[in-house]
PDB file of C-alpha atoms and ligand atoms in Angstrom:
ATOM      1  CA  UNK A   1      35.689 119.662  64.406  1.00 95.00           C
ATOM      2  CA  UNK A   2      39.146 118.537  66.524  1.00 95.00           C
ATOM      3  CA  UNK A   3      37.883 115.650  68.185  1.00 97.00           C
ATOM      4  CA  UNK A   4      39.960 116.562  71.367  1.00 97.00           C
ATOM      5  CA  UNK A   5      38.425 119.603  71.721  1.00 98.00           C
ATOM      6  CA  UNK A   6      34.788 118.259  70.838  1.00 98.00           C
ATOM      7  CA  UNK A   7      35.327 115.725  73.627  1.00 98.00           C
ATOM      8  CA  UNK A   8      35.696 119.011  75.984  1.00 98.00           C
ATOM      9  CA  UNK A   9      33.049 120.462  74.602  1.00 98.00           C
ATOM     10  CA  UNK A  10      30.293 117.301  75.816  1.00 98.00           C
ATOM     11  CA  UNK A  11      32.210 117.167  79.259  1.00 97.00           C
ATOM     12  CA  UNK A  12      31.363 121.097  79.788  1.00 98.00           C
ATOM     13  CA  UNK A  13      28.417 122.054  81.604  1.00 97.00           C
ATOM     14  CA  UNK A  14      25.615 123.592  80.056  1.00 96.00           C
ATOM     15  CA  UNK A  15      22.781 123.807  77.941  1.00 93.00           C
ATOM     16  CA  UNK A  16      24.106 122.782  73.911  1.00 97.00           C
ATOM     17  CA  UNK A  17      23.165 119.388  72.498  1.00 98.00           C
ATOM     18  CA  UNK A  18      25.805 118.274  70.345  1.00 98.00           C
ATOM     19  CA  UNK A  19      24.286 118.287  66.796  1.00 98.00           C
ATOM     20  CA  UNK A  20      23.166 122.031  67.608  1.00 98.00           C
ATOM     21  CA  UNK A  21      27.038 123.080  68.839  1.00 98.00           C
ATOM     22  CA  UNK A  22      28.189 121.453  65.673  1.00 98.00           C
ATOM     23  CA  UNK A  23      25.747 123.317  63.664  1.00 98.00           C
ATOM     24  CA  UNK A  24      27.889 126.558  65.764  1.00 98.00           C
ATOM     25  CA  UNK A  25      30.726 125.651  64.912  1.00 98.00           C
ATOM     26  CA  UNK A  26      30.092 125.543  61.248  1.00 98.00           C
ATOM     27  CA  UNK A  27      28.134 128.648  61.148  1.00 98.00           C
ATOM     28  CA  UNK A  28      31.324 129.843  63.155  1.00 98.00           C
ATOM     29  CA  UNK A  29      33.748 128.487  60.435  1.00 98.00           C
ATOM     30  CA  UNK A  30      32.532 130.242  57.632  1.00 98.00           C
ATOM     31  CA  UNK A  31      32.386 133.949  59.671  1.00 98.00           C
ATOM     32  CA  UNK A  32      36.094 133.602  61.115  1.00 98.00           C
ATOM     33  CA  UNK A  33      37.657 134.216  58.078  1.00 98.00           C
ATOM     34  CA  UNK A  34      35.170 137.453  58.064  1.00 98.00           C
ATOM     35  CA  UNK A  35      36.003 139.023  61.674  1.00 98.00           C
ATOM     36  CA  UNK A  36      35.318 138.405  65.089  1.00 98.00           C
ATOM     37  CA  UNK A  37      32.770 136.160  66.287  1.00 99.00           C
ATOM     38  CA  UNK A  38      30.581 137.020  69.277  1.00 99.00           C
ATOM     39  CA  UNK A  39      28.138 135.236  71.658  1.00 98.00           C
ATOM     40  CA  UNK A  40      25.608 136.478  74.511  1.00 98.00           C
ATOM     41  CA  UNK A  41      25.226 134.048  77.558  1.00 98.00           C
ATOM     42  CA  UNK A  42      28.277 132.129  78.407  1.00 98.00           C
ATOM     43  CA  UNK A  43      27.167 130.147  81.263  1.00 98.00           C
ATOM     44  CA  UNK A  44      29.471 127.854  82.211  1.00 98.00           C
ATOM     45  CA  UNK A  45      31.954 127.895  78.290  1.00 98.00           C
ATOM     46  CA  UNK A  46      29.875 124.919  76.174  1.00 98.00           C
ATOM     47  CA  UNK A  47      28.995 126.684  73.542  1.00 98.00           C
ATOM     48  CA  UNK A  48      32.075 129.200  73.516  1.00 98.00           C
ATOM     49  CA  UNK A  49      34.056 125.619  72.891  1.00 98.00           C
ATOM     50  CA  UNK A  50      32.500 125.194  69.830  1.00 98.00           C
ATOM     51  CA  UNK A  51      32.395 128.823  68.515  1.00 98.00           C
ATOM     52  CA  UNK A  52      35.830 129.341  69.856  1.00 98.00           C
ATOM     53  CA  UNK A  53      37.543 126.044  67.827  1.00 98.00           C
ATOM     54  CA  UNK A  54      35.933 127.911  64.834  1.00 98.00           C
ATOM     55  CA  UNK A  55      37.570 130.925  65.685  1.00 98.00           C
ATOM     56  CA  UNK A  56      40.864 129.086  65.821  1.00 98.00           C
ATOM     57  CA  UNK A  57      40.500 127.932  62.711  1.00 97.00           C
ATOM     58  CA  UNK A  58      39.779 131.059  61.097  1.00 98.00           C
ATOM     59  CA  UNK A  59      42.325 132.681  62.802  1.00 98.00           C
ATOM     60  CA  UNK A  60      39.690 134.779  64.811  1.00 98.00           C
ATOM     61  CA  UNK A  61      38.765 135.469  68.150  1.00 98.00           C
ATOM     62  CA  UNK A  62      35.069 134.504  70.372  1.00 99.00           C
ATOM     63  CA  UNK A  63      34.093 137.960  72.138  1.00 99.00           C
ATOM     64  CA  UNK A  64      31.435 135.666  74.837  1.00 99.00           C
ATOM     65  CA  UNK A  65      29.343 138.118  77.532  1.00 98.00           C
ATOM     66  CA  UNK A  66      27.724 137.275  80.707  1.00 98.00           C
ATOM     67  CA  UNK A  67      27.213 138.892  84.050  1.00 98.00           C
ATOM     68  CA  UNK A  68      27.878 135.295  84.841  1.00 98.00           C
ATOM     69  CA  UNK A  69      24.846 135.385  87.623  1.00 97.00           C
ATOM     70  CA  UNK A  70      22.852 133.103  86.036  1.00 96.00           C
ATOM     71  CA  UNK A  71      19.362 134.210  83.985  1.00 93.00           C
ATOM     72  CA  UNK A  72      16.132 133.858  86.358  1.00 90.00           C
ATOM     73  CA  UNK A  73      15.612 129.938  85.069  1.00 90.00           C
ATOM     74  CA  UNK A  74      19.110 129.219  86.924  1.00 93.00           C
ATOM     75  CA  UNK A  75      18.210 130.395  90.008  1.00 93.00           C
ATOM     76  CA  UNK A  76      17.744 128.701  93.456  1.00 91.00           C
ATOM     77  CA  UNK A  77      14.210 127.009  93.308  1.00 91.00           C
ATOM     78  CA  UNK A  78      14.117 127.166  89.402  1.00 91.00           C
ATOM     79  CA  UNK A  79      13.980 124.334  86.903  1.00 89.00           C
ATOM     80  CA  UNK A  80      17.469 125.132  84.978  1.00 92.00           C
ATOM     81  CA  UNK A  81      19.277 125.678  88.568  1.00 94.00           C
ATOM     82  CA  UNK A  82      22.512 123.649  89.510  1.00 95.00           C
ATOM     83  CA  UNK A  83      23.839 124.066  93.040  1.00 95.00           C
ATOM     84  CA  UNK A  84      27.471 123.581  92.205  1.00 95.00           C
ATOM     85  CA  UNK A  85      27.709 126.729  90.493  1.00 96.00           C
ATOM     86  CA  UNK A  86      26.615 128.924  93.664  1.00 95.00           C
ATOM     87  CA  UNK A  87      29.518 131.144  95.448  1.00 95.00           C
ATOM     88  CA  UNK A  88      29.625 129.857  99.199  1.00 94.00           C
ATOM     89  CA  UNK A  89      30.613 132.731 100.298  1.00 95.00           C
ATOM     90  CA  UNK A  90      27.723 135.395  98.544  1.00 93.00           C
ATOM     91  CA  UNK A  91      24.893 132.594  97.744  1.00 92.00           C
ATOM     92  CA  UNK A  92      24.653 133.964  94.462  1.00 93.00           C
ATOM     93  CA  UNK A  93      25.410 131.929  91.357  1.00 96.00           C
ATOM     94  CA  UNK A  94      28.920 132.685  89.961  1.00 97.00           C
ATOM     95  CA  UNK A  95      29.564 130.672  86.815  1.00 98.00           C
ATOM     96  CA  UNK A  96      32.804 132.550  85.970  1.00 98.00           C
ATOM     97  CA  UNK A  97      35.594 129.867  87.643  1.00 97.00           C
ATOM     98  CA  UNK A  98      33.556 127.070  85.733  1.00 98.00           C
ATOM     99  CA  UNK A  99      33.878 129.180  82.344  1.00 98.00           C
ATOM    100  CA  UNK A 100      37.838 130.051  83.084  1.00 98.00           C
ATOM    101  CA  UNK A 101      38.311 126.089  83.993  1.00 98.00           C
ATOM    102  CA  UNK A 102      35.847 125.193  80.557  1.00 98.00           C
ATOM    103  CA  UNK A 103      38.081 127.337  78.563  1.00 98.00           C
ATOM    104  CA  UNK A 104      41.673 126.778  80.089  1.00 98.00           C
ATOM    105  CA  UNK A 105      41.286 122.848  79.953  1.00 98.00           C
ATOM    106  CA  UNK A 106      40.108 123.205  76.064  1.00 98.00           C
ATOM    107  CA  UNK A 107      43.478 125.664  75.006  1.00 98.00           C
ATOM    108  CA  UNK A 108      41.094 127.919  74.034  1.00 98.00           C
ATOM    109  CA  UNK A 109      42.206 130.935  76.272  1.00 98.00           C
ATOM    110  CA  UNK A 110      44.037 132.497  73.185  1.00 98.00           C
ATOM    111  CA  UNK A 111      40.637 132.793  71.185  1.00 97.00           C
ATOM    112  CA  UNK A 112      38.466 132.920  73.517  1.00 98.00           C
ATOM    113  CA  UNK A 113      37.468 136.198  75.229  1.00 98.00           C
ATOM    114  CA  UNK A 114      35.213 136.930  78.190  1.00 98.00           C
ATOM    115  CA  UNK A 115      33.219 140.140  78.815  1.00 98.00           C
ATOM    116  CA  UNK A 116      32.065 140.175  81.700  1.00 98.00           C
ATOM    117  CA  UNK A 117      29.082 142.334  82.552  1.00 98.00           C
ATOM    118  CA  UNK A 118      25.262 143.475  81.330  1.00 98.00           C
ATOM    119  CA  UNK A 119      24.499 142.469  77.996  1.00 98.00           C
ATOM    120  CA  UNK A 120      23.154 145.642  76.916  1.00 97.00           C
ATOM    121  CA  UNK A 121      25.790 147.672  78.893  1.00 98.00           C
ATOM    122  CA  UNK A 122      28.263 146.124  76.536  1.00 98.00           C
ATOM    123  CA  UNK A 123      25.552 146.569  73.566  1.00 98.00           C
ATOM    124  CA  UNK A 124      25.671 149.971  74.282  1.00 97.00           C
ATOM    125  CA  UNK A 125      29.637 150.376  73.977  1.00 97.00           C
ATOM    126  CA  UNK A 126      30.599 148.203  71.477  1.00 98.00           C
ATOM    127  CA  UNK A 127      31.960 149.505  68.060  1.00 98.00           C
ATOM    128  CA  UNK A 128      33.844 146.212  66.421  1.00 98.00           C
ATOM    129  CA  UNK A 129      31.614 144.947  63.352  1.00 98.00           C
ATOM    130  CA  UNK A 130      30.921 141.106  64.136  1.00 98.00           C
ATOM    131  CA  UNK A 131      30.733 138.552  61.077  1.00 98.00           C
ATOM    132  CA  UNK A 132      28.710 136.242  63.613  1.00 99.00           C
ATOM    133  CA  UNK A 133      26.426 136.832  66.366  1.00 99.00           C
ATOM    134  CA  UNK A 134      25.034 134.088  69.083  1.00 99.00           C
ATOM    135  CA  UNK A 135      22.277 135.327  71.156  1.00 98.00           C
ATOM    136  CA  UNK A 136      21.738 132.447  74.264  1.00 98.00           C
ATOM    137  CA  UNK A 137      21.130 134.707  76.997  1.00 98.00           C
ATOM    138  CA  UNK A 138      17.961 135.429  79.305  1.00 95.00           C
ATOM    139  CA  UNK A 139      15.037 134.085  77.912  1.00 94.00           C
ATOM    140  CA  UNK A 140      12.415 136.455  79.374  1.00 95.00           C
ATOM    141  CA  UNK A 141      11.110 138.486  76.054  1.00 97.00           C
ATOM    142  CA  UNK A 142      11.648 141.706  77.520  1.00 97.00           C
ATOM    143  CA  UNK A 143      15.631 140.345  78.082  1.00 97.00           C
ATOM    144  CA  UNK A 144      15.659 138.759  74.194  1.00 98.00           C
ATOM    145  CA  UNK A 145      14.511 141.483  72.843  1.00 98.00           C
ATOM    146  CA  UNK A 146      16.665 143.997  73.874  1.00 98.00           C
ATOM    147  CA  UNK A 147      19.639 141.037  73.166  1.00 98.00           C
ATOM    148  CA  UNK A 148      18.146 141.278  69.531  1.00 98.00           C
ATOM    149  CA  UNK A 149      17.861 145.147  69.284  1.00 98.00           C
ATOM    150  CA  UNK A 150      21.197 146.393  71.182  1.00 98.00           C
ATOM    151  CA  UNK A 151      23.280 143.979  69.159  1.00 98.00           C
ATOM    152  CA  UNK A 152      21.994 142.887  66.114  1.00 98.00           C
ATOM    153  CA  UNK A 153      22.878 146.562  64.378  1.00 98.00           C
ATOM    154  CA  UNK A 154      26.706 145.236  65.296  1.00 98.00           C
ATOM    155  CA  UNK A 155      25.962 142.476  62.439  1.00 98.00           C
ATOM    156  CA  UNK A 156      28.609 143.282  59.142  1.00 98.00           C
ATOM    157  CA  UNK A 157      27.075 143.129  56.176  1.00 98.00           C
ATOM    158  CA  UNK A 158      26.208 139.369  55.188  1.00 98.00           C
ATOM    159  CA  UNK A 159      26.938 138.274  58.566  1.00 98.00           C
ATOM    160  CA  UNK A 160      25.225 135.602  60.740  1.00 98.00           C
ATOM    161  CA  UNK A 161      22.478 135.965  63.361  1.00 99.00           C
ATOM    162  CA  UNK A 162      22.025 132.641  65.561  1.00 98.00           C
ATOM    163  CA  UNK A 163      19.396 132.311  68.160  1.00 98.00           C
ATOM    164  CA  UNK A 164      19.249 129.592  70.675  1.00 98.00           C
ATOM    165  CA  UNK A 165      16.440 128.381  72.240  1.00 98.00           C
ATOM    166  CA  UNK A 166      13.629 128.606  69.164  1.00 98.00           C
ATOM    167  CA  UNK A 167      10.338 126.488  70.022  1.00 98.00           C
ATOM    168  CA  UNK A 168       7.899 127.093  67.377  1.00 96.00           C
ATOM    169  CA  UNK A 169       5.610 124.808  69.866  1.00 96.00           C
ATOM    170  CA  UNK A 170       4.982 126.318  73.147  1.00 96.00           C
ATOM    171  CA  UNK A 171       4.506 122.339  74.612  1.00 95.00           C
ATOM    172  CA  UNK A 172       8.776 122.269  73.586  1.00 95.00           C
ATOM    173  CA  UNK A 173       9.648 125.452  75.359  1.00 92.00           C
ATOM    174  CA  UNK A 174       9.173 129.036  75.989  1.00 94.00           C
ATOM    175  CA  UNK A 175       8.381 131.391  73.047  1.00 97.00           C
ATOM    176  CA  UNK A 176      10.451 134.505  73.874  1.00 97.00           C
ATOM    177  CA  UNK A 177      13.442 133.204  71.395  1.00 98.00           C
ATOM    178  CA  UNK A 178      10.900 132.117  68.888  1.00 98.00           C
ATOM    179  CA  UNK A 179       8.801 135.598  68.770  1.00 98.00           C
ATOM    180  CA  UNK A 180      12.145 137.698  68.569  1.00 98.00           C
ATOM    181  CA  UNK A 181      13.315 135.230  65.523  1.00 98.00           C
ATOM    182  CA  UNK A 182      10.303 135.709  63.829  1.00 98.00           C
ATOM    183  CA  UNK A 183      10.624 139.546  64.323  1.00 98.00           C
ATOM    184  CA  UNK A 184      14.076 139.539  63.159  1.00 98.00           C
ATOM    185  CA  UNK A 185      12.299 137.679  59.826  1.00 98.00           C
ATOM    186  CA  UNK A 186       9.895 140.404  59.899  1.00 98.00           C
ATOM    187  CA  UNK A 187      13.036 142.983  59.901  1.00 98.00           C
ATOM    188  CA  UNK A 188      14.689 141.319  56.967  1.00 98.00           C
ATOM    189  CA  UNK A 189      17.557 138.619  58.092  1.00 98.00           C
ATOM    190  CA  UNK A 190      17.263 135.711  56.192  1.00 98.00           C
ATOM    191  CA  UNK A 191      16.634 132.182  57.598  1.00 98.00           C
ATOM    192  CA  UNK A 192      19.452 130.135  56.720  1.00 98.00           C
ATOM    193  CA  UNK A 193      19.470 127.028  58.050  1.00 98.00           C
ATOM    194  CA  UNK A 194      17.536 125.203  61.319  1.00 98.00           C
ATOM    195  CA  UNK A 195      19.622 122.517  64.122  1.00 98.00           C
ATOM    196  CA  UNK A 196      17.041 121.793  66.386  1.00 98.00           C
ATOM    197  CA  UNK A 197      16.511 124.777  68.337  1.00 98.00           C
ATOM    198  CA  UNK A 198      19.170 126.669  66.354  1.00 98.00           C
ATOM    199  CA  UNK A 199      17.845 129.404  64.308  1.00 98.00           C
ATOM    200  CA  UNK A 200      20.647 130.485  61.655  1.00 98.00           C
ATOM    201  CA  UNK A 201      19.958 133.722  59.613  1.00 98.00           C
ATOM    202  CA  UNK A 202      22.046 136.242  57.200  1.00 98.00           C
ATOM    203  CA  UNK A 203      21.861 140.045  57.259  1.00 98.00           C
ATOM    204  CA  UNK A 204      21.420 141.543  53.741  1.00 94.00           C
ATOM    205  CA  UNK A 205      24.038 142.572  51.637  1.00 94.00           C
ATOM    206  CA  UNK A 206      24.312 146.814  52.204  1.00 79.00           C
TER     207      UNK A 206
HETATM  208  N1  LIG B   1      25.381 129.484  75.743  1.00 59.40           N
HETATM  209  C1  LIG B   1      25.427 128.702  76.980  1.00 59.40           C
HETATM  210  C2  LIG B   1      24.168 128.838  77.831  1.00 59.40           C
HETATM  211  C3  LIG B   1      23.800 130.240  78.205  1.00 59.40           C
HETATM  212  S1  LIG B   1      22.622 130.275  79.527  1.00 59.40           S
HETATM  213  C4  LIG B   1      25.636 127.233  76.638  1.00 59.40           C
HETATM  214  O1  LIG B   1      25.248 126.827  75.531  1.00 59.40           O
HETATM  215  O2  LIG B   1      26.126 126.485  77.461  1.00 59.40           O
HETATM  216  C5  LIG B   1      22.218 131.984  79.555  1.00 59.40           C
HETATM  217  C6  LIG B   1      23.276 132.875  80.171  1.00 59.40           C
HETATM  218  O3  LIG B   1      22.866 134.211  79.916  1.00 59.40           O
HETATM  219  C7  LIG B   1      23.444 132.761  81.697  1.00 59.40           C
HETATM  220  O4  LIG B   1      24.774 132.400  81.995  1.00 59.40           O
HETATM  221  C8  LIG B   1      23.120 134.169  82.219  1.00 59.40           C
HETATM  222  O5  LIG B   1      23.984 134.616  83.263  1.00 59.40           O
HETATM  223  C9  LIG B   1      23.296 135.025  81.000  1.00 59.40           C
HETATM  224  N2  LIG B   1      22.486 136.244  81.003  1.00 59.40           N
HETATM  225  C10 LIG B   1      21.147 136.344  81.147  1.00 59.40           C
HETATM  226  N3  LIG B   1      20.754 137.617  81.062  1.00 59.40           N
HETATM  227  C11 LIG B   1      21.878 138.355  80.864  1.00 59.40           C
HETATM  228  C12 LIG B   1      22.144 139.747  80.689  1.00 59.40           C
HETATM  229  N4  LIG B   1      21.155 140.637  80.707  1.00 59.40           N
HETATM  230  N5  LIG B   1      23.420 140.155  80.518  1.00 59.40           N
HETATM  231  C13 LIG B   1      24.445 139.253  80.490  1.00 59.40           C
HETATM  232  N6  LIG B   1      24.250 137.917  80.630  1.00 59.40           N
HETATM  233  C14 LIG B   1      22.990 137.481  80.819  1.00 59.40           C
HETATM  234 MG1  LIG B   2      20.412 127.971  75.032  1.00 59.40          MG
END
């Protein structure tokens, strides 16, 4: 990966260790060339960095959604909760200017698009087939779940399903990622490859 841009990618804030964005970005590399990549649960652009230099390489685009209020873990009182990313003015959490300021410093603006709004709000309108899909977003099961069912069916034929987040031991982390992996298992995506927490599987040829 550009080395300039993998620099911006560690200074942005969020929640991707390196080896696992690297392990995006190469999952991301060889969907570009397929059609448009697209992740759920922005937060403040980390992750879009290194999804969105694979779209510039492949001459694609990053689709990245977010109501950009921050899941329940990021709220006030909560262990994943930052206070620099709260709107003085509302006292709600606003991660959108960090995002725009993520993205703008990288030169990623051209290939990297944000949707701003409900996950499954945008689920339920989208229509463009996507040769990769990211899910990062709440990690309450009900919220994963839904993540999993409204967009997975989006997935192109031999496309990639990533999921974020996967703690096969509940002493490393909460299981909602992990039980919606192993139902997408169940539902026939094939594992692929494993970065840590990152889950990598392919849909089935039609
Ligand atoms: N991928 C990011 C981290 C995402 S944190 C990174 O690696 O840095 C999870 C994000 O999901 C939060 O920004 C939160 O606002 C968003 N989110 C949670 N539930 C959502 C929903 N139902 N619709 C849209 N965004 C949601
Ligand atoms: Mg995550």
């Amino acid at each position: 990966m550009d080395s300039e841009l993998l620099t911006h990618a560690r200074n942005a804030i969020g929640f991707m260790p390196e080896a696992e964005g690297l392990a995006l970005y190469e999952a991301g590399s060889a969907s570009a060339g397929r059609g448009p990549l697209l992740e759920v649960g922005t937060y403040c652009g980390k992750s879009a960095i290194y999804l969105g230099a694979a779209a510039r390489r492949g001459n694609s685009v990053l689709y990245t959604v977010d109501h950009h209020h921050g899941s329940l873990e990021n709220q006030v009182g909560w262990e994943h909760h930052d206070q620099r990313l709260v709107d003085p003015e509302t006292g709600h959490l606003d991660t959108l200017p960090w995002f725009r300021r993520t993205i703008a410093s990288a030169g990623l603006e051209d290939c990297v698009v944000a949707v701003i709004g409900s996950s499954t709000t945008v689920a339920a309108h989208w229509q463009t087939p996507l040769a990769l899909l990211f899910i990062d977003g709440g990690h309450a099961y009900e919220v994963a779940q839904s993540d999993y069912e409204s967009w997975s069916p989006k997935v192109m034929a031999e496309g990639l399903l990533l999921f974020h987040d996967v703690f096969e031991n509940p002493e490393d982390g909460g299981q909602a990622p992990f039980m919606v992996y192993k139902q997408a298992v169940e539902d026939g995506w094939r594992p692929v490859s494993e970065t840590g927490s990152l889950r990598v599987l392919r849909k089935a040829a039609n």
